[in-house]
CSV table of C-alpha atoms in Angstrom, one decimal:
chain,number,residue,atom,x,y,z
A,198,MET,CA,35.6,4.2,9.9
A,199,SER,CA,39.1,4.9,9.3
A,200,LYS,CA,40.3,5.2,5.7
A,201,GLN,CA,42.4,1.9,6.2
A,202,LYS,CA,39.0,-0.1,7.4
A,203,GLN,CA,37.4,1.6,4.3
A,204,ALA,CA,39.7,0.5,2.1
A,205,GLN,CA,39.7,-3.0,3.9
A,206,LEU,CA,35.9,-2.8,3.0
A,207,ARG,CA,36.4,-2.2,-0.2
A,208,ASN,CA,38.7,-4.7,-1.0
A,209,SER,CA,36.5,-7.5,1.0
A,210,VAL,CA,33.9,-6.6,-1.7
A,211,LYS,CA,35.8,-6.9,-4.6
A,212,THR,CA,36.4,-10.7,-4.0
A,213,PHE,CA,32.6,-11.1,-5.3
A,214,ALA,CA,32.9,-8.9,-8.3
A,215,GLY,CA,33.8,-10.6,-11.9
A,216,SER,CA,30.5,-12.6,-13.3
A,217,ASP,CA,29.8,-16.5,-13.8
A,218,ARG,CA,28.9,-16.7,-17.4
A,219,LYS,CA,26.9,-20.0,-16.6
A,220,ALA,CA,25.1,-18.1,-13.9
A,221,SER,CA,24.5,-15.1,-16.2
A,222,ILE,CA,23.0,-17.0,-18.8
A,223,ILE,CA,20.8,-19.3,-16.3
A,224,GLN,CA,19.6,-15.8,-15.3
A,225,LEU,CA,19.0,-14.7,-18.4
A,226,LEU,CA,16.6,-18.1,-19.4
A,227,ASN,CA,14.8,-18.2,-16.2
A,228,THR,CA,14.0,-14.0,-16.6
A,229,VAL,CA,13.2,-13.8,-20.4
A,230,LEU,CA,11.6,-17.1,-21.1
A,231,PRO,CA,9.3,-16.6,-18.5
A,232,PHE,CA,8.3,-13.3,-19.8
A,233,PHE,CA,7.8,-14.3,-23.1
A,234,LEU,CA,5.5,-16.8,-21.4
A,235,LEU,CA,3.3,-14.4,-19.5
A,236,TRP,CA,2.9,-12.2,-22.1
A,237,PHE,CA,1.6,-14.9,-24.7
A,238,LEU,CA,-0.6,-16.6,-22.2
A,239,ALA,CA,-2.0,-12.9,-21.2
A,240,TYR,CA,-3.1,-12.8,-24.9
A,241,GLN,CA,-4.9,-16.2,-25.0
A,242,SER,CA,-6.7,-15.3,-21.8
A,243,LEU,CA,-8.4,-12.6,-23.1
A,244,ALA,CA,-10.7,-15.4,-24.6
A,245,VAL,CA,-11.3,-16.4,-21.3
A,246,SER,CA,-11.6,-13.4,-19.2
A,247,VAL,CA,-9.8,-9.9,-19.1
A,248,TRP,CA,-9.2,-9.9,-15.1
A,249,LEU,CA,-7.2,-12.9,-15.8
A,250,THR,CA,-5.3,-11.0,-18.7
A,251,LEU,CA,-4.4,-8.2,-16.0
A,252,ALA,CA,-3.3,-10.7,-13.3
A,253,LEU,CA,-1.0,-12.4,-15.7
A,254,ALA,CA,0.0,-8.9,-16.7
A,255,VAL,CA,0.8,-8.1,-13.1
A,256,VAL,CA,3.0,-10.9,-12.5
A,257,ALA,CA,4.7,-10.3,-16.0
A,258,SER,CA,5.8,-6.8,-14.6
A,259,GLY,CA,7.9,-8.6,-11.7
A,260,PHE,CA,10.0,-10.2,-14.8
A,261,VAL,CA,10.5,-6.8,-16.6
A,262,ILE,CA,11.8,-5.7,-13.0
A,263,ARG,CA,14.2,-8.5,-13.1
A,264,ILE,CA,15.2,-7.8,-16.6
A,265,PHE,CA,16.0,-4.6,-16.0
A,266,ILE,CA,18.7,-6.0,-13.5
A,267,ILE,CA,20.2,-7.2,-16.0
A,268,PHE,CA,19.9,-4.3,-18.2
A,269,HIS,CA,21.3,-2.8,-15.0
A,270,ASP,CA,24.5,-5.2,-14.5
A,271,CYS,CA,25.3,-5.0,-18.1
A,272,THR,CA,25.8,-0.7,-17.8
A,273,HIS,CA,27.9,-1.5,-15.1
A,274,GLY,CA,29.9,-4.0,-17.3
A,275,SER,CA,29.4,-6.7,-14.6
A,276,PHE,CA,26.6,-9.5,-15.9
A,277,PHE,CA,29.5,-10.9,-18.4
A,278,GLN,CA,33.2,-10.4,-18.7
A,279,GLY,CA,33.4,-9.1,-22.2
A,280,SER,CA,32.3,-5.2,-23.2
A,281,LYS,CA,30.7,-6.8,-26.4
A,282,ALA,CA,28.4,-9.2,-24.6
A,283,ASN,CA,27.4,-6.8,-22.1
A,284,ARG,CA,26.2,-4.1,-24.8
A,285,ILE,CA,24.7,-6.5,-26.9
A,286,VAL,CA,22.5,-8.0,-24.0
A,287,GLY,CA,22.2,-4.6,-22.6
A,288,THR,CA,20.5,-3.3,-25.5
A,289,ILE,CA,18.5,-6.3,-26.2
A,290,THR,CA,16.7,-5.8,-22.5
A,291,GLY,CA,16.6,-2.3,-23.0
A,292,ILE,CA,14.2,-2.9,-25.9
A,293,ILE,CA,12.3,-4.9,-23.8
A,294,THR,CA,12.1,-2.3,-20.3
A,295,LEU,CA,12.4,0.7,-22.8
A,296,PHE,CA,15.9,1.9,-21.6
A,297,ALA,CA,18.5,3.2,-23.7
A,298,PHE,CA,21.5,1.5,-23.2
A,299,GLU,CA,24.3,3.9,-23.7
A,300,LYS,CA,22.6,7.1,-22.4
A,301,TRP,CA,21.3,5.3,-19.4
A,302,LYS,CA,24.9,3.8,-18.8
A,303,ARG,CA,26.6,7.4,-18.7
A,304,ASP,CA,23.7,8.8,-16.3
A,305,HIS,CA,23.9,5.7,-13.8
A,306,ALA,CA,27.7,6.1,-13.6
A,307,ILE,CA,27.5,9.9,-12.6
A,308,HIS,CA,24.7,9.1,-9.9
A,309,HIS,CA,27.0,6.4,-8.3
A,310,ALA,CA,30.1,8.6,-8.5
A,311,THR,CA,27.7,11.3,-6.9
A,312,SER,CA,25.4,9.9,-4.9
A,313,SER,CA,24.8,11.7,-1.7
A,314,ASN,CA,26.7,14.4,-2.6
A,315,LEU,CA,25.0,18.0,-2.0
A,316,ASP,CA,26.8,19.6,-4.6
A,317,LYS,CA,26.6,17.2,-7.5
A,318,ARG,CA,23.0,16.4,-7.8
A,319,GLY,CA,21.1,16.2,-11.1
A,320,THR,CA,22.3,13.4,-13.0
A,321,GLY,CA,20.9,10.1,-12.9
A,322,ASP,CA,19.2,10.8,-9.2
A,323,VAL,CA,15.9,11.4,-7.5
A,324,TRP,CA,15.8,15.3,-7.0
A,325,VAL,CA,16.2,16.5,-3.5
A,326,MET,CA,16.0,19.9,-2.4
A,327,THR,CA,17.5,20.6,1.2
A,328,VAL,CA,15.3,22.9,3.7
A,329,GLU,CA,17.6,25.7,3.4
A,330,GLU,CA,16.9,25.8,-0.5
A,331,TYR,CA,13.5,25.2,0.0
A,332,LYS,CA,13.4,28.1,1.8
A,333,GLU,CA,15.0,30.4,-0.6
A,334,ALA,CA,13.1,28.7,-3.4
A,335,SER,CA,10.3,31.5,-5.4
A,336,PHE,CA,6.8,30.1,-5.4
A,337,TRP,CA,7.1,28.7,-8.8
A,338,GLY,CA,10.3,26.8,-7.5
A,339,ARG,CA,8.9,25.3,-4.4
A,340,LEU,CA,5.4,24.5,-6.4
A,341,ALA,CA,7.5,22.5,-9.1
A,342,TYR,CA,9.3,20.6,-6.0
A,343,ARG,CA,6.5,19.6,-4.7
A,344,LEU,CA,4.5,18.4,-7.5
A,345,TYR,CA,7.6,16.3,-8.3
A,346,ARG,CA,7.7,14.9,-5.1
A,347,ASN,CA,4.0,14.0,-4.6
A,348,PRO,CA,3.7,10.3,-4.8
A,349,PHE,CA,0.6,10.4,-7.5
A,350,VAL,CA,3.1,12.1,-9.7
A,351,MET,CA,6.3,10.7,-8.9
A,352,PHE,CA,4.8,7.1,-9.3
A,353,GLY,CA,1.9,7.6,-11.6
A,354,LEU,CA,3.4,10.1,-14.4
A,355,GLY,CA,6.7,8.9,-13.3
A,356,PRO,CA,6.6,6.1,-15.8
A,357,ILE,CA,5.2,7.8,-18.3
A,358,TYR,CA,7.6,10.8,-18.6
A,359,LEU,CA,10.4,7.7,-18.3
A,360,PHE,CA,9.2,5.7,-20.8
A,361,LEU,CA,7.8,8.4,-23.1
A,362,ILE,CA,10.2,11.3,-22.9
A,363,SER,CA,13.0,10.9,-20.8
A,364,ASN,CA,14.5,7.5,-22.4
A,365,ARG,CA,13.5,8.2,-26.1
A,366,PHE,CA,15.6,11.7,-26.4
A,367,ASN,CA,19.6,11.7,-26.3
A,368,ARG,CA,20.9,14.8,-24.3
A,369,LYS,CA,22.5,17.8,-25.8
A,370,GLY,CA,26.0,16.8,-26.6
A,371,ALA,CA,26.2,13.4,-26.1
A,372,ARG,CA,28.4,11.4,-28.5
A,373,LYS,CA,28.0,9.6,-31.7
A,374,LYS,CA,27.8,6.0,-30.2
A,375,GLU,CA,25.1,7.1,-27.3
A,376,LYS,CA,23.1,8.5,-30.4
A,377,MET,CA,23.1,6.0,-32.3
A,378,ASN,CA,22.5,3.5,-29.3
A,379,THR,CA,19.3,5.3,-28.4
A,380,TYR,CA,17.9,5.5,-32.4
A,381,LEU,CA,18.3,1.5,-32.7
A,382,ILE,CA,16.4,1.0,-29.5
A,383,ASN,CA,14.0,3.4,-30.0
A,384,ALA,CA,13.8,2.0,-34.2
A,385,SER,CA,13.7,-1.7,-32.3
A,386,ILE,CA,10.5,-0.3,-30.4
A,387,VAL,CA,8.6,1.0,-32.9
A,388,LEU,CA,9.1,-1.9,-35.0
A,389,ILE,CA,8.5,-4.5,-32.4
A,390,TYR,CA,5.2,-2.7,-31.3
A,391,ALA,CA,3.8,-2.2,-34.7
A,392,LEU,CA,4.2,-6.0,-35.5
A,393,LEU,CA,2.0,-6.8,-32.5
A,394,ILE,CA,-0.5,-4.6,-32.9
A,395,TRP,CA,-0.7,-6.1,-36.4
A,396,ALA,CA,-0.8,-9.4,-35.3
A,397,ILE,CA,-3.1,-9.1,-32.3
A,398,GLY,CA,-4.9,-5.5,-32.4
A,399,TRP,CA,-3.7,-2.5,-30.9
A,400,GLN,CA,-6.8,-3.0,-28.1
A,401,ALA,CA,-5.4,-6.4,-27.3
A,402,PHE,CA,-1.7,-5.0,-26.9
A,403,LEU,CA,-2.7,-2.1,-25.0
A,404,ILE,CA,-4.5,-4.0,-22.4
A,405,ILE,CA,-1.4,-6.2,-22.1
A,406,GLN,CA,1.1,-4.0,-22.4
A,407,LEU,CA,0.1,-0.9,-21.0
A,408,PRO,CA,-0.5,-2.5,-17.3
A,409,ILE,CA,3.0,-4.4,-17.5
A,410,LEU,CA,5.0,-1.2,-18.2
A,411,PHE,CA,3.0,0.8,-15.9
A,412,ILE,CA,3.3,-1.6,-12.9
A,413,SER,CA,6.9,-2.2,-13.6
A,414,GLY,CA,7.9,1.3,-14.1
A,415,SER,CA,6.4,2.7,-10.8
A,416,LEU,CA,7.9,-0.3,-8.6
A,417,GLY,CA,10.8,0.6,-10.4
A,418,ILE,CA,11.2,4.3,-9.5
A,419,TRP,CA,9.9,3.3,-6.1
A,420,LEU,CA,12.9,0.8,-5.7
A,421,PHE,CA,15.1,3.6,-6.9
A,422,TYR,CA,13.7,6.6,-4.6
A,423,VAL,CA,13.4,4.5,-1.3
A,424,GLN,CA,17.4,3.2,-1.2
A,425,HIS,CA,17.7,6.6,-1.1
A,426,GLN,CA,15.5,8.3,0.6
A,427,PHE,CA,15.4,7.2,4.4
A,428,GLU,CA,15.0,8.7,7.7
A,429,ASP,CA,19.0,8.9,8.5
A,430,SER,CA,20.4,8.8,5.0
A,431,TYR,CA,23.8,10.2,4.2
A,432,PHE,CA,24.3,13.4,2.8
A,433,GLU,CA,27.3,15.6,2.6
A,434,ASN,CA,28.7,18.4,1.1
A,435,GLU,CA,32.0,17.8,-1.7
A,436,ALA,CA,34.6,19.0,1.1
A,437,GLU,CA,33.4,16.2,3.3
A,438,TRP,CA,31.8,13.6,0.9
A,439,ASP,CA,32.8,10.2,1.1
A,440,TYR,CA,32.6,7.3,-1.4
A,441,VAL,CA,32.5,4.7,0.8
A,442,LYS,CA,30.4,6.2,3.5
A,443,ALA,CA,27.9,7.4,0.6
A,444,ALA,CA,27.7,3.6,-0.5
A,445,VAL,CA,27.0,2.2,3.2
A,446,ASP,CA,25.5,4.6,4.7
A,447,GLY,CA,23.4,6.5,1.8
A,448,SER,CA,22.3,3.5,0.6
A,449,SER,CA,19.4,1.1,2.3
A,450,TYR,CA,19.1,-2.5,2.7
A,451,TYR,CA,16.0,-3.5,1.5
A,452,LYS,CA,15.1,-6.5,3.2
A,453,LEU,CA,12.5,-8.1,1.0
A,454,PRO,CA,10.4,-11.3,1.0
A,455,LYS,CA,12.3,-14.0,-0.8
A,456,VAL,CA,9.7,-13.9,-4.1
A,457,MET,CA,10.4,-10.3,-4.2
A,458,GLN,CA,14.1,-10.2,-3.7
A,459,TRP,CA,14.1,-12.7,-6.6
A,460,LEU,CA,12.3,-10.5,-9.0
A,461,THR,CA,13.9,-7.4,-8.2
A,462,GLY,CA,17.5,-9.3,-8.8
A,463,ASN,CA,18.3,-8.7,-5.1
A,464,ILE,CA,18.8,-5.1,-5.7
A,465,GLY,CA,17.8,-4.5,-1.8
A,466,TYR,CA,21.3,-5.3,-1.4
A,467,HIS,CA,21.8,-1.3,-2.5
A,468,HIS,CA,24.6,-0.6,0.1
A,469,VAL,CA,26.5,-3.6,-1.6
A,470,HIS,CA,26.0,-2.5,-5.2
A,471,HIS,CA,26.9,1.4,-4.4
A,472,LEU,CA,30.2,-0.1,-2.5
A,473,SER,CA,31.2,-2.3,-5.7
A,474,PRO,CA,28.9,-1.7,-8.7
A,475,ARG,CA,31.2,-4.6,-10.6
A,476,VAL,CA,29.2,-7.4,-8.1
A,477,PRO,CA,26.7,-9.3,-10.1
A,478,ASN,CA,23.2,-9.2,-9.0
A,479,TYR,CA,23.1,-12.7,-8.3
A,480,ARG,CA,26.4,-12.4,-6.1
A,481,LEU,CA,25.0,-9.3,-4.0
A,482,GLU,CA,23.3,-11.6,-1.1
A,483,GLU,CA,26.3,-13.5,-0.6
A,484,ALA,CA,28.7,-10.6,-0.2
A,485,HIS,CA,26.7,-9.0,2.0
A,486,GLU,CA,26.7,-12.3,4.0
A,487,SER,CA,30.1,-12.6,4.1
A,488,THR,CA,31.0,-9.1,5.2
A,489,PRO,CA,29.8,-8.2,8.8
A,490,PRO,CA,30.1,-4.3,8.6
A,491,LEU,CA,27.8,-4.2,5.4
A,492,GLN,CA,25.3,-6.0,7.8
A,493,LYS,CA,25.2,-2.7,9.8
A,494,ALA,CA,23.7,-0.7,6.8
A,495,THR,CA,20.3,0.7,7.5
A,496,THR,CA,17.8,-1.9,7.4
A,497,ILE,CA,13.9,-1.1,5.7
A,498,THR,CA,11.2,-3.4,5.3
A,499,LEU,CA,8.0,-3.3,3.3
A,500,LYS,CA,6.4,-1.9,5.9
A,501,THR,CA,8.9,0.4,7.5
A,502,SER,CA,9.7,1.7,3.9
A,503,LEU,CA,6.1,3.2,3.4
A,504,GLN,CA,7.2,5.5,5.7
A,505,SER,CA,9.8,7.3,2.8
A,506,ILE,CA,6.6,8.9,1.1
A,507,ARG,CA,6.8,11.4,3.7
A,508,PHE,CA,10.0,12.4,3.6
A,509,ARG,CA,10.6,15.7,1.5
A,510,LEU,CA,13.3,17.6,2.3
A,511,TYR,CA,16.8,16.8,3.5
A,512,ASP,CA,17.6,18.9,6.7
A,513,GLU,CA,21.4,19.4,7.1
A,514,ALA,CA,21.2,20.4,10.6
A,515,SER,CA,19.6,17.7,11.8
A,516,ARG,CA,21.0,15.2,9.0
A,517,THR,CA,17.6,14.0,8.4
A,518,PHE,CA,14.7,14.1,6.1
A,519,VAL,CA,11.7,15.9,7.1
A,520,SER,CA,8.3,16.9,5.7
A,521,PHE,CA,6.7,19.5,4.2
A,522,ARG,CA,4.2,20.3,7.1
A,523,GLU,CA,7.3,20.0,9.4
A,524,VAL,CA,9.2,22.6,7.4
A,525,LYS,CA,5.9,24.7,7.5
A,526,ALA,CA,5.5,25.0,11.0
A,527,LEU,CA,9.4,26.1,10.8
A,528,LEU,CA,8.9,28.6,8.4
A,529,LYS,CA,5.8,29.7,10.4
A,530,ASN,CA,8.3,30.0,13.4
A,531,GLN,CA,10.9,31.9,12.0
A,532,LYS,CA,8.1,34.6,10.5
A,533,THR,CA,6.7,35.1,14.1
A,534,LYS,CA,10.3,35.6,15.8
A,535,LEU,CA,10.9,38.0,12.8
A,536,LYS,CA,7.7,40.2,13.6
A,537,LEU,CA,8.5,39.7,17.1
A,538,ASN,CA,11.9,40.9,17.0
A,539,THR,CA,10.8,44.1,14.0
A,540,GLY,CA,8.4,45.0,16.9
A,541,LYS,CA,11.0,45.4,19.6
A,542,THR,CA,13.2,47.1,17.8
A,543,SER,CA,10.5,49.5,16.8
A,544,PHE,CA,9.2,49.8,20.5
A,545,GLN,CA,12.8,50.8,22.1
A,546,GLU,CA,13.4,53.3,18.9
A,547,GLU,CA,10.7,55.0,20.3
């Protein structure tokens, strides 16, 4: 795609940027209020059946994801026109979802500015090693990476690490505004959780809140993971990296059933979002449907997205993701060739 066509594509999507105050308020009402209602019903259902409570918690976790999308839009300044409104709503939704607004706003902005750039990995993204990096890594480096990419660790322990550690502490060198926002959100979470435990008891609180956080956290990590980890995803070194290609070719279109699309706030149109982060979530589908070039983005479904679980390392030579098993076979072949070449040299020298 030429630079001129890239500019035209970005301009065509920018027409959908800018929030609609009415639409934003309606989304807040049809997302936050149902979540609180489901939480209340989950508590009331404890008198009937704990299984009913868990079922309601599962549904509530879907609304937590939708609340997070509102939080996410606020960090981009796309949910409301004013920065103050975005900051207030972002902080409140950050308390609900256990994310520090200013901290995540910074990290996520870096993710957008460096997505698919092999020379600028490490902030706000999923850890990706190339085949060459893995081959040159130490035993402990490989072990750490294999553990990190293990589905049970990433989607099982990942939410625990995210909620209890990563989101709770400020980075070294964080500005005062970022620090204070994190302190405010942490203090608010402690206060609200303490009041709930005092009101309904710690057992009831944990039975309801833990499943909600764990399920929403696991699904949230999955969404973030799968929309950049697909077979022919775009990755490039700094010298060749291109923002538009990174957005359209390095982000997938996750085609979900309508109910799931609604609960996930249209984040499946990830290629549109990366191309123009100022487009609010409720306009992403419209932008996709109105822009033919965007419809050529890699499309994945619930079924095909499961294939990404085996994608572990990025092979710069073939420009695709490969599994650990494939790399193991490659390393074994290289060792065999090395031994053969060494033996041949010794024989010739004799």
